[in-house]
DNA sequence: TCAATATGACTTCTGAGTAAGTTACCTCCG
DNA sequence: CGGAGGTAACTTACTCAGAAGTCATATTGA
């Protein structure tokens, strides 16, 4: 049956926004949603709504939900890994380096805190290939930096069990993650105030008396 | 059309397993799946399969997916919060108490490491009521304990900014979480070896030289 | 007029939740 | 002791909603 020939205004048709620009807008919106809700809980239709365009346009430009996530990932990854590597190239070691990293992180994440979440999203479909692999690309870079910093610190202290390094690296990443998360819950904090707070806390924790059996062992 | 009168053996009918026992089995399986995959990625049908029963039985007994999760939560919560409170009643303070807590945690989680995950599952639907509220019930208890320990430690060090306490509590919970997660990825470790590792790492980190501007500020 | 930009209205699939019926145990009456 | 029937334990086979992904079509700048 042919469609009724009634004059029905459609919203279709170009709005004069070039593809590159639209893609940028979409990626920005999508990053925020993915970062806030997680991959699984994010619906493409929702992203389309918030971006003020329609779902098929997203599929036109990004191919699939994973493709969209991938685009967000690469933008965020370039920013993040780049900054962290910049810090790592500095000559700080041990806790000094840790603090510098946190400072860089806070400054970097100030305008768009969600991008951090993309790399530590537990809801992305696991698998040897696909998104998971791309995430690994970046987390490996980040972990390598952390591992190097942690390893250096442990070596200075005369410890060199590789498993110790691995465990402490995991802990360190979690510490960074938790501070970012806490910051997200306390929007009044500035990067500077967060950094100061970290300096203060480092001081307190490290100044605390060691338990007897730690020194004894 | 009437059903064919052919003799078709159905699998229905009681298998003689009393409700309480069945519920226990289901909760055990469900806890593992929820804890491993997260709430969102877990399908009720999958749980039913693994438990060797059918989906409607789960709905019969637990009402809904949330109801099932809730049952897992309460079992796990009773175990977890109870143990942590036991440790907290001890007379250790500061880092000593931290180590004792970790030790208790590792021992407790040895047979069933997943239960920890239930309380820190980012994929549960947010909302003022429902599961989220029940989770909060337990995390509040856990957080309160952590907060108390952290607060005591900061007070001993002469610091008492409540936001500092809150932030350090978040960090401490993340540290515990990351150690459990790391352990999950290294199944060869025993509770004892994990505890030793923590003692060692505490020693190294706390023995590290303080950055200049930490002491300066 | 053609290519780029855009959309409404599908199809398809997955997973939560349900209706209705099946089987086995248990009790109580004879 | 034997069978009627009540009830608890269980399943098959659905419905229904929401989200991924697709198709055909519409609009407009160059």
mmCIF file with all atom_site columns, C-alpha atoms (C1' of nucleotides) in Angstrom, chain C:
data_model
loop_
_atom_site.group_PDB
_atom_site.id
_atom_site.type_symbol
_atom_site.label_atom_id
_atom_site.label_alt_id
_atom_site.label_comp_id
_atom_site.label_asym_id
_atom_site.label_entity_id
_atom_site.label_seq_id
_atom_site.pdbx_PDB_ins_code
_atom_site.Cartn_x
_atom_site.Cartn_y
_atom_site.Cartn_z
_atom_site.occupancy
_atom_site.B_iso_or_equiv
_atom_site.pdbx_formal_charge
_atom_site.auth_seq_id
_atom_site.auth_comp_id
_atom_site.auth_asym_id
_atom_site.auth_atom_id
_atom_site.pdbx_PDB_model_num
ATOM 1  C "C1'" . DT C 1 1  ? 20.662  17.880  -9.984 1.00 0.00 ? 1  DT C "C1'" 1
ATOM 2  C "C1'" . DC C 1 2  ? 23.675  15.389  -6.962 1.00 0.00 ? 2  DC C "C1'" 1
ATOM 3  C "C1'" . DA C 1 3  ? 25.753  14.543  -2.759 1.00 0.00 ? 3  DA C "C1'" 1
ATOM 4  C "C1'" . DA C 1 4  ? 25.730  15.396  2.072  1.00 0.00 ? 4  DA C "C1'" 1
ATOM 5  C "C1'" . DT C 1 5  ? 22.929  15.768  5.910  1.00 0.00 ? 5  DT C "C1'" 1
ATOM 6  C "C1'" . DA C 1 6  ? 19.201  14.235  8.159  1.00 0.00 ? 6  DA C "C1'" 1
ATOM 7  C "C1'" . DT C 1 7  ? 14.885  11.518  9.920  1.00 0.00 ? 7  DT C "C1'" 1
ATOM 8  C "C1'" . DG C 1 8  ? 10.351  8.483   10.738 1.00 0.00 ? 8  DG C "C1'" 1
ATOM 9  C "C1'" . DA C 1 9  ? 9.133   4.103   10.943 1.00 0.00 ? 9  DA C "C1'" 1
ATOM 10 C "C1'" . DC C 1 10 ? 10.278  -0.018  10.756 1.00 0.00 ? 10 DC C "C1'" 1
ATOM 11 C "C1'" . DT C 1 11 ? 12.592  -5.094  12.146 1.00 0.00 ? 11 DT C "C1'" 1
ATOM 12 C "C1'" . DT C 1 12 ? 14.966  -8.015  15.315 1.00 0.00 ? 12 DT C "C1'" 1
ATOM 13 C "C1'" . DC C 1 13 ? 16.568  -9.603  19.414 1.00 0.00 ? 13 DC C "C1'" 1
ATOM 14 C "C1'" . DT C 1 14 ? 17.227  -10.068 24.244 1.00 0.00 ? 14 DT C "C1'" 1
ATOM 15 C "C1'" . DG C 1 15 ? 15.822  -10.365 28.749 1.00 0.00 ? 15 DG C "C1'" 1
ATOM 16 C "C1'" . DA C 1 16 ? 12.315  -9.434  32.585 1.00 0.00 ? 16 DA C "C1'" 1
ATOM 17 C "C1'" . DG C 1 17 ? 8.255   -11.080 34.126 1.00 0.00 ? 17 DG C "C1'" 1
ATOM 18 C "C1'" . DT C 1 18 ? 3.715   -14.238 33.874 1.00 0.00 ? 18 DT C "C1'" 1
ATOM 19 C "C1'" . DA C 1 19 ? -0.145  -17.711 33.086 1.00 0.00 ? 19 DA C "C1'" 1
ATOM 20 C "C1'" . DA C 1 20 ? -1.313  -22.019 33.348 1.00 0.00 ? 20 DA C "C1'" 1
ATOM 21 C "C1'" . DG C 1 21 ? -0.453  -26.403 33.874 1.00 0.00 ? 21 DG C "C1'" 1
ATOM 22 C "C1'" . DT C 1 22 ? 2.372   -30.863 35.669 1.00 0.00 ? 22 DT C "C1'" 1
ATOM 23 C "C1'" . DT C 1 23 ? 4.298   -33.879 39.086 1.00 0.00 ? 23 DT C "C1'" 1
ATOM 24 C "C1'" . DA C 1 24 ? 5.262   -35.685 43.586 1.00 0.00 ? 24 DA C "C1'" 1
ATOM 25 C "C1'" . DC C 1 25 ? 4.799   -35.800 48.370 1.00 0.00 ? 25 DC C "C1'" 1
ATOM 26 C "C1'" . DC C 1 26 ? 1.680   -36.000 52.481 1.00 0.00 ? 26 DC C "C1'" 1
ATOM 27 C "C1'" . DT C 1 27 ? -2.288  -36.521 55.076 1.00 0.00 ? 27 DT C "C1'" 1
ATOM 28 C "C1'" . DC C 1 28 ? -6.517  -38.205 56.370 1.00 0.00 ? 28 DC C "C1'" 1
ATOM 29 C "C1'" . DC C 1 29 ? -10.598 -40.908 55.694 1.00 0.00 ? 29 DC C "C1'" 1
ATOM 30 C "C1'" . DG C 1 30 ? -12.276 -45.441 54.889 1.00 0.00 ? 30 DG C "C1'" 1
#
